[in-house]
Amino acid sequence: MLRTQPQPLVRPTNTPLPRAVLKFLLNNGLLIALVIEIAIFATASPEIFLSTGNLFTVLRISATTGITVAFYTIALIAGQIDLSTAQVGAVTAVIFAWMFAILEWPLELSFVLAMAFAALLGLINSWLVIRVKIPSLIATLALGTLCYGLAISVIQSNSTTGLIRLNRPPLRDIINTEIVGIPATVILMFAVYTIIYILLNHTRLGAHLYALGGNPQAARLNGIQDKRLVRFALMFTAMSAGFTAIMIAGRGLSAGAATPVGGVLGGPLVAAIFSGVGLSGGSGRIERTLIGVIFLAVLTSGMSILNVSPFARSMIEGLAFVFAILIDSVRQRIETR
Amino acid sequence: MFIKRFMHLLFVSSMLLASAGVLAQDATTYTADEIKEASGVEQCSQLAELPKEFSEDWKLAFINPNKAQSFWGQVSVGMNAAAEFYGVEFVEMDSAGGPDVELFETLLLNQPDVVGTHNAVDYEAVAARALDENIPYIGFDNGQTEYSPYVYGIPNGIAGEAGAELLIEGVQARLDTDWKDRELFFLEFTHNGIPACVDRTGAAATAFKEHFELDDEHIIQLDLATGATEIEMMLSTLTAHPDAVFAMIPCWDGLGIAPYNAAVEAGREADIMLVTLGGDKPPADLLLTKPQGYYGYIEFQPYCEGWGWIESALAIAEGVRFAPYQARRAVTQADIEQRYAELYGAPSS
Amino acid sequence: MSNQQPILQLRGISKSFGFVQAVKNVNWEVYPGEVHALVGDNGAGKSTLIKMICGALLPDSGEILVKGANARIAEPVDAFRLGIAPVYQDLALVEGRDVVMNMFLGDELTHGPFNLFLDHKRMAIETQRVLDEIHSRIPNVREYVRRLSGGQRQAVAVGRALIRGGEVIIMDEPTAALGVEQTREVLNLIETLRSRGKTVIFISHNILQVLQVTNRISVMFHGEMVGTRKTSETNEDEIVGMIVGTKRDVLAAQE
Amino acid sequence: MANSDTLEYRNRRTDDAQRLLRLALDNWLYAATILLCIFFAFRAPNFLTVDNVINTLVSSSITGIVTAGFTIVLLTGTIDASTSGITALASVLCAVMFQQWGVPLPLTLLLLMVASILMGLVSSFLIIEGRIYSLIATLGSSGVFLGLSVGLAAGQQIAITKPELQNALFERPLGIPVSIWVLFLCYLLGYVMLNHTRLGAHIYATGSNYSAARLSGIPVKRVIRIALIIAATTTSLAAVLATARANLSLLYGVTIGGVNLADVFTAALLGGISLRGGVGKIERNLVAVLFLSILSNGLQLMGTAPAVWLVIKGLAFVGAVIIDAVRQRL
C-alpha cells in the first residue's frame, strides 16, 4: 500500500497478510535477488566465493563504483542527470597524476587541488543548468566532451604511453590501508552511504532535494532554494567522480583517459534503476542503490570465479538487468495504483 | 639490424630468467616435437623443456581480460589445452573488460604457485600485489616493471618493428615500380588511451621513419582516442594528400582493414599499402582474397601464446629455463595459402 | 467593515509584460475575517494580481500594505512571513511525497544538535492536528499525495497554508477541476476557515459558488479593478455584467 | 493619436528586430555550418575538392543513418539506447547468414529487416507493456542483443570474403558512393514521413503530449512501436554498411567503423531535438551530423593536433548548447 518510510509513526496496522507479503517481496525484491544470487554462487564455489578474502574483493569492487553512484543517486533525486562523471573523473585523475607524479608536488596538495578542480567542473555544470537554463542531461554531456579533450591533452603532453604512472611511494600504501583488517575504502563507502541515508531522510536538505526532484515548481513556490540544491548536487557528484577516479588510478598505479567511473551508461543508470528513482527525480532510496551496487559486484566476482563463458556472461548480465527493471516497474505500478 | 638487437635481448633475458634454472636435460622431459604435435594445427614451438613428472602439483592462475574478444578467446583455449596436456591445475578468471586489481585478490585465494594477468592499465598494481605475496607474476604481453622480473609474450615495441619491417619490404617493391617518385606518408592507426597500442604503432612509426628517412610531416598518427572514427580519419587524410601514397600499420587487424576498405570506396586502393598486427582467422580469410594493397600481417598466434604462457609459468615453478615467445611470424600474400592450410585446412571456397 | 483596518491593501499596482499591460493601477482592500471573491474573465489579470501578492511576481509600480504597513514581497517566503499563504491552482504539491512532508514543504521542523535533523514525529502530530481542525478526511498522514482525491489534496494544500501561519488564505480556482462531491468539500473547507477567523481570497469563475460562500465580491476587467460589491447586496446579473464589461460605463459614471 | 502611431511604429520595428534575431538564432546551425565551410575553404588545404566533399559525406553516413532513426524515436518522446546492441546483432547476423550460410544478399537484407522488426518489438514490449522508462528499457534490451551476438559469433569475428556485399557498397551510381545515397534517402524518407503523412503527424502529437494524443484517438502505443522499429531498421542498415566496409562482423568490445551512441546523442541534441519529444526537425539533424563531420574533417586537413581538436569539439558542443538555450528563451 505504501512504501516503508524510515520513521515508524502512524503506520497502517491492518494490512491483510497476503498483501503484506507481496508488499514485502516487492519492496525487498532486490535484497531477495541478492540473497538468491549469493546462494547460487556459494553452492557453485563454496570455498572461494564464501571466503573472507572474496567478501573483501566484492566490497572493494562495490566501493570503486559505489561512492560515485551514491552521489549520483542524490543528483537523480533532485532531478539532475549527470552524464559527465566518467570524463570529469578522468580529467581529475589525470591532473592529480600530473601534479603528484610529474611535478612531484606533495600528495596532500595535489589531492586538494585536484578535488578543487573537480568541484569547479561541477560548478560549471550547475552554472550551465541554473544560469543558462540548459537541461542537466545536455549540459553535462557537453562538458563531458570538453573534459575528455582536456584529459587527453594533459596526458599527451606528459607521456608517450597514454598513461601517467603513479608509483610514488605514499599513495599505494594510503589507498591500501586497512583498519582492523577491513580495507579503508570499504569503510569509507559504508560511511558515505550512512551519511547520505541520514542526509536524505532526516535533514531539511534531504527533504528539499526530494521536493525539488518531485515538483520543482512547487518547491520554488514554497520557498525552497532550488539553485543552491542543484549546485550542491552537481558539485558533489563531480567531486565524488574525481575522488573515485583518483582512488582507482592510485590503486592501479597509473592514470589514463579511460579511468572507469561509470560512463554514460554505467553509474548513472545503476543508480537510477536500483534506487528506484527513475530519471525524473523525486523518489528513490539510497539503501537500494547500495544493494544494487553490491548485487552487481557479486555478479562480477561470481561469474569471474566460475569462469562463465562470455556468451552466457553477457546473456546473464542482460537478463539480470531486464529482470531488475521489470521488478521495479511492477513495484511502482502497484504503488501508484 | 633490429633483428640483431632482438636476438641480443632474447639471449640476455633468457640467461637472466634461467639463472636459477636447471640446465640438465634427460629423456624424462618433453621434446619440441611432442609439443608441436600436442598443440594441433597451431604447431606451437616449445618454450621450455619441462619434465614429464613435476616436482610438485603446481597450480597456475590467470585473469583473462575479455574472452569475448577473439584474440583473448584463443589465448584462453590455448592455455586450457596446455594445462590439460601438462596435467596441472589451472584457475582462470575473466574480468570482462573491467579492472583486474580487485579480482586479483580473489584469484590469490586459490593459492596459486604462479599468477598472471594481461599487462593492461593496472598491471603494475597487480604485479606489486603479487610481489607482496611472494608469488611469481608473469604479465602477459608488454614491458617490464620493477615489480616483476618476468617478461612474457609479444613485446609490443618488437611486434611493431616487425610490422614495419614487413611493410618496408612491401613498400620498397612498390616504390621501385608503380609508386616511383610519389610522395610517401606513413599512417599509424592507434589509440592513445591504450598503452599497448601506443608502444606498438609508435615503434613501427620510428622504424619506418628511419628506414625511408621521412620527416615528421610524413608520419601521421590517427588516434581513435579523439572520438573520430578510423574511417573518417582515413578519408580526411586521403583528401588532404590527393597525389600521395600511404603505408599503413594499425594497432590491431580490424583497425587497419576498415580504413583500407574506406580507401577502396574512395577509389584510392592503388595508393595504399597495409600491414596488420595480430593475424587471427578473419584477417587470414581476407588476405586469401588477395586485396591489392594488403601486403600481409604479423601473426601473433594467440593459441600458442596462451600455450606458451602455461609452459613459461611451469618453467618458473620448476626452475627450468624458458625462451621468450616468438611471435614474429610474418605472413604475406605469397605464403598465405600454405599457412592457411596449415592452420585451418583448405579454404572453403 | 469599512471602518476596520484592511488586512491587505493594494495601492496603484501595475504590471506589464512586454507591451501588454496585464494589471492597470489597481486599488483594492481585503478586510480581516471575510471571504472575499475575486472574479473576472480569462485574462482579466486576476492571476497576475495574485502572483504579485504572493511574491511570485514583482509589481512595476504601486505598493502593497499588510495590516497597514508597507510590505515588500519579493519572494514567496516574504509572503509567508507576512501571513499571506497561497493555495495555487495546481496546489504545488509533490506527489511522490507523503502528506506530512507536503504540509511542511520548504519549512520543515527540526530538532537535535544544531537543529540538524528532521522532527518527523512532531510534524506528523501537527499535520494531524491541522487536518482535524479543517475536518479533513485523510485517513493516514503518511499517505502519498498521488493517491489522494482532488478534495483531499485541496485539504493538504490549505493545511499547509495554515501550518505556515497563514492569516490570508488565497485560493486560486480551487473548484475548477473537481466533481460535485469534492466541490462541496472545498466550499465546506472555506466555511471552516471563516469560522476559524481566517481571511480567504477566493478566485473563481463560478458565480453561483461565489454568491454562496463569500462576503464580498471584486471584479476585474481588462486588468482593471472595476468594482467591489457586498454579496448580500448584489445578484448574479450584476456580477456577470461587470465581468463581461457591459456595466463598465455605468460604473465609471457612478465613481 | 500621433503618439500612439509612433508607439506602434516603434513596436513594429522592435518586432522586426526581434524576428530577425529569432530567425538568426533558429537557423544558427545552418549559418554556423556555412561559416565553418567558408573558414575551412580558406584555411584547410584541399577542403573544397569534390573528393573531400564525397569523403566527408561517406564518413558521416553511418552516424547519420543511425541518427535519422534515433531522431524519429526521440520525436515520440522515447529514448532508444539499444543502438550498440542492435548494431552488434545485425552485423553478426549479416555475416553469419551471408558468409557462413551462403544466403544470397537480397534475402540476407530481407531477413535482417525481419530481425530489425523483432528487435524493435522487444524494446517496445519492455517500454509499453512493461511500462519501463524507455532509456532504461532499451539499455536492457541492448544487453540481451549483445549477448545474443556474442553467442552467435561464438566469440569470433567473421570475415566476409564473398565479394557481393562489398561490391554493392563500392558501387557509384552517378559517381556518388552508395552510402551517400542511402544517407540522403533515409533523411528524404524521414522528412516526407514526418511532414506529409498521418504517421508523422501522430509521431509529433505523441511526443508533444502523450495523454492528449491518446485521448484524441491516436494509437500512441502503435506509434511508439513503429518508431522503435524504424530506428532498429536504420541502425541495422548502418550496421550492414559498417560490416561491408570493414569486411568483418562487428564484435562486442571491438570498434570497427564504430557506431557511437554518444555521437548520435550529440548530433541529435545539436540538431535541436528535445529529449521530451515532439520538438525538432529531422533535416536539422542531418545538418548537425554534417557540422560535426565537417568540423573534424577540416581540423584534420589543417593538420591540427588531435588533442587540440578534441578540445575544440568540446568547446563547440558547449557553445552550441548555450546558443540553443538562448534561442529557446526568446
Short mmCIF file of C-alpha atoms in Angstrom, two decimals, chain D residues 62-220:
data_model
loop_
_atom_site.label_atom_id
_atom_site.label_comp_id
_atom_site.label_asym_id
_atom_site.label_seq_id
_atom_site.Cartn_x
_atom_site.Cartn_y
_atom_site.Cartn_z
CA ILE D 62 26.90 5.66 -40.64
CA THR D 63 26.39 8.09 -37.76
CA GLY D 64 23.94 9.99 -39.96
CA ILE D 65 21.78 6.97 -40.75
CA VAL D 66 21.62 5.91 -37.11
CA THR D 67 20.77 9.48 -36.09
CA ALA D 68 17.84 9.54 -38.52
CA GLY D 69 16.08 6.64 -36.80
CA PHE D 70 17.14 7.85 -33.37
CA THR D 71 15.58 11.24 -34.14
CA ILE D 72 12.24 9.72 -35.08
CA VAL D 73 12.14 7.81 -31.81
CA LEU D 74 13.12 10.94 -29.86
CA LEU D 75 10.27 12.84 -31.50
CA THR D 76 7.81 10.42 -29.88
CA GLY D 77 9.32 11.30 -26.50
CA THR D 78 11.14 7.97 -26.27
CA ILE D 79 14.90 7.45 -25.96
CA ASP D 80 16.39 4.46 -27.75
CA ALA D 81 19.69 3.42 -26.20
CA SER D 82 19.79 -0.01 -27.81
CA THR D 83 21.97 1.23 -30.68
CA SER D 84 25.09 -0.71 -29.71
CA GLY D 85 23.17 -3.95 -29.14
CA ILE D 86 21.30 -3.68 -32.43
CA THR D 87 24.48 -2.82 -34.33
CA ALA D 88 26.31 -5.85 -32.95
CA LEU D 89 23.47 -8.29 -33.52
CA ALA D 90 22.61 -7.03 -37.01
CA SER D 91 26.24 -7.15 -38.06
CA VAL D 92 26.80 -10.67 -36.75
CA LEU D 93 23.51 -11.85 -38.28
CA CYS D 94 24.51 -10.36 -41.60
CA ALA D 95 27.91 -12.05 -41.51
CA VAL D 96 26.56 -15.41 -40.36
CA MET D 97 23.74 -15.55 -42.92
CA PHE D 98 25.60 -14.09 -45.86
CA GLN D 99 29.05 -15.56 -45.36
CA GLN D 100 28.60 -18.76 -43.37
CA TRP D 101 25.20 -19.99 -44.54
CA GLY D 102 25.56 -18.67 -48.06
CA VAL D 103 22.23 -16.86 -48.10
CA PRO D 104 22.02 -14.59 -51.18
CA LEU D 105 22.49 -10.89 -50.47
CA PRO D 106 18.94 -9.67 -51.17
CA LEU D 107 17.48 -12.41 -48.97
CA THR D 108 20.01 -11.60 -46.25
CA LEU D 109 18.90 -7.99 -46.26
CA LEU D 110 15.25 -9.04 -46.17
CA LEU D 111 15.85 -11.37 -43.21
CA LEU D 112 17.77 -8.60 -41.46
CA MET D 113 14.76 -6.38 -41.92
CA VAL D 114 12.64 -9.03 -40.20
CA ALA D 115 15.20 -9.27 -37.41
CA SER D 116 15.10 -5.48 -37.01
CA ILE D 117 11.35 -5.59 -36.63
CA LEU D 118 11.74 -8.24 -33.95
CA MET D 119 14.37 -6.18 -32.14
CA GLY D 120 12.13 -3.11 -32.27
CA LEU D 121 9.29 -5.21 -30.90
CA VAL D 122 11.38 -6.44 -27.97
CA SER D 123 12.24 -2.88 -26.96
CA SER D 124 8.72 -1.61 -27.43
CA PHE D 125 7.32 -4.53 -25.42
CA LEU D 126 9.50 -3.56 -22.47
CA ILE D 127 8.54 0.10 -22.80
CA ILE D 128 4.83 -0.29 -23.48
CA GLU D 129 3.79 -3.48 -21.73
CA GLY D 130 6.50 -3.39 -19.06
CA ARG D 131 5.90 0.35 -18.61
CA ILE D 132 9.60 0.92 -18.08
CA TYR D 133 11.23 4.25 -18.80
CA SER D 134 12.50 3.97 -22.37
CA LEU D 135 16.16 4.78 -21.78
CA ILE D 136 16.38 2.05 -19.16
CA ALA D 137 14.28 -0.48 -21.06
CA THR D 138 16.32 -0.12 -24.24
CA LEU D 139 19.56 -0.45 -22.31
CA GLY D 140 18.21 -3.76 -21.05
CA SER D 141 17.24 -4.99 -24.49
CA SER D 142 20.59 -3.77 -25.81
CA GLY D 143 22.31 -6.05 -23.28
CA VAL D 144 20.28 -9.01 -24.46
CA PHE D 145 21.09 -8.28 -28.13
CA LEU D 146 24.79 -8.02 -27.28
CA GLY D 147 24.66 -11.37 -25.52
CA LEU D 148 22.96 -12.98 -28.50
CA SER D 149 25.53 -11.54 -30.89
CA VAL D 150 28.44 -12.83 -28.81
CA GLY D 151 26.80 -16.26 -28.74
CA LEU D 152 26.03 -16.32 -32.47
CA ALA D 153 29.54 -15.33 -33.38
CA ALA D 154 30.98 -17.81 -30.85
CA GLY D 155 33.40 -15.17 -29.66
CA GLN D 156 34.94 -14.85 -33.12
CA GLN D 157 34.87 -12.14 -35.68
CA ILE D 158 33.66 -13.37 -39.03
CA ALA D 159 35.49 -12.24 -42.13
CA ILE D 160 33.34 -11.65 -45.18
CA THR D 161 35.15 -12.90 -48.23
CA LYS D 162 32.18 -13.27 -50.57
CA PRO D 163 32.53 -10.19 -52.76
CA GLU D 164 28.88 -9.24 -53.45
CA LEU D 165 28.30 -7.24 -50.26
CA GLN D 166 31.36 -5.09 -50.66
CA ASN D 167 30.87 -4.73 -54.40
CA ALA D 168 27.42 -3.38 -53.68
CA LEU D 169 28.92 -0.87 -51.25
CA PHE D 170 31.56 0.19 -53.75
CA GLU D 171 29.00 0.93 -56.49
CA ARG D 172 28.90 4.59 -57.52
CA PRO D 173 25.61 5.43 -59.21
CA LEU D 174 26.04 8.86 -60.89
CA GLY D 175 29.53 8.98 -59.43
CA ILE D 176 28.29 9.13 -55.87
CA PRO D 177 29.03 6.27 -53.44
CA VAL D 178 26.12 4.09 -52.33
CA SER D 179 26.46 5.03 -48.67
CA ILE D 180 25.74 8.69 -49.53
CA TRP D 181 22.65 7.67 -51.48
CA VAL D 182 21.48 5.62 -48.53
CA LEU D 183 22.14 8.52 -46.15
CA PHE D 184 20.13 11.01 -48.19
CA LEU D 185 17.39 8.50 -48.94
CA CYS D 186 16.94 7.87 -45.21
CA TYR D 187 16.57 11.57 -44.49
CA LEU D 188 14.33 12.15 -47.51
CA LEU D 189 12.01 9.34 -46.46
CA GLY D 190 12.14 10.56 -42.88
CA TYR D 191 11.32 14.11 -43.97
CA VAL D 192 8.38 13.07 -46.11
CA MET D 193 7.09 10.69 -43.46
CA LEU D 194 7.30 13.27 -40.67
CA ASN D 195 5.88 16.22 -42.59
CA HIS D 196 3.47 14.74 -45.10
CA THR D 197 1.92 11.60 -43.64
CA ARG D 198 -0.51 10.82 -40.87
CA LEU D 199 2.13 8.73 -39.12
CA GLY D 200 4.38 11.79 -39.00
CA ALA D 201 1.64 13.93 -37.52
CA HIS D 202 0.97 11.19 -34.98
CA ILE D 203 4.63 10.97 -34.05
CA TYR D 204 4.81 14.71 -33.30
CA ALA D 205 1.49 14.58 -31.42
CA THR D 206 2.55 11.61 -29.31
CA GLY D 207 5.80 13.30 -28.40
CA SER D 208 4.43 16.69 -27.52
CA ASN D 209 1.56 15.48 -25.36
CA TYR D 210 1.21 11.77 -24.83
CA SER D 211 -2.07 11.76 -22.96
CA ALA D 212 -3.70 14.38 -25.16
CA ALA D 213 -2.69 12.37 -28.22
CA ARG D 214 -4.10 9.21 -26.67
CA LEU D 215 -7.35 10.90 -25.77
CA SER D 216 -7.80 12.25 -29.26
CA GLY D 217 -7.69 8.74 -30.65
CA ILE D 218 -4.09 8.49 -31.81
CA PRO D 219 -2.83 4.92 -31.33
CA VAL D 220 0.12 6.13 -29.25
#
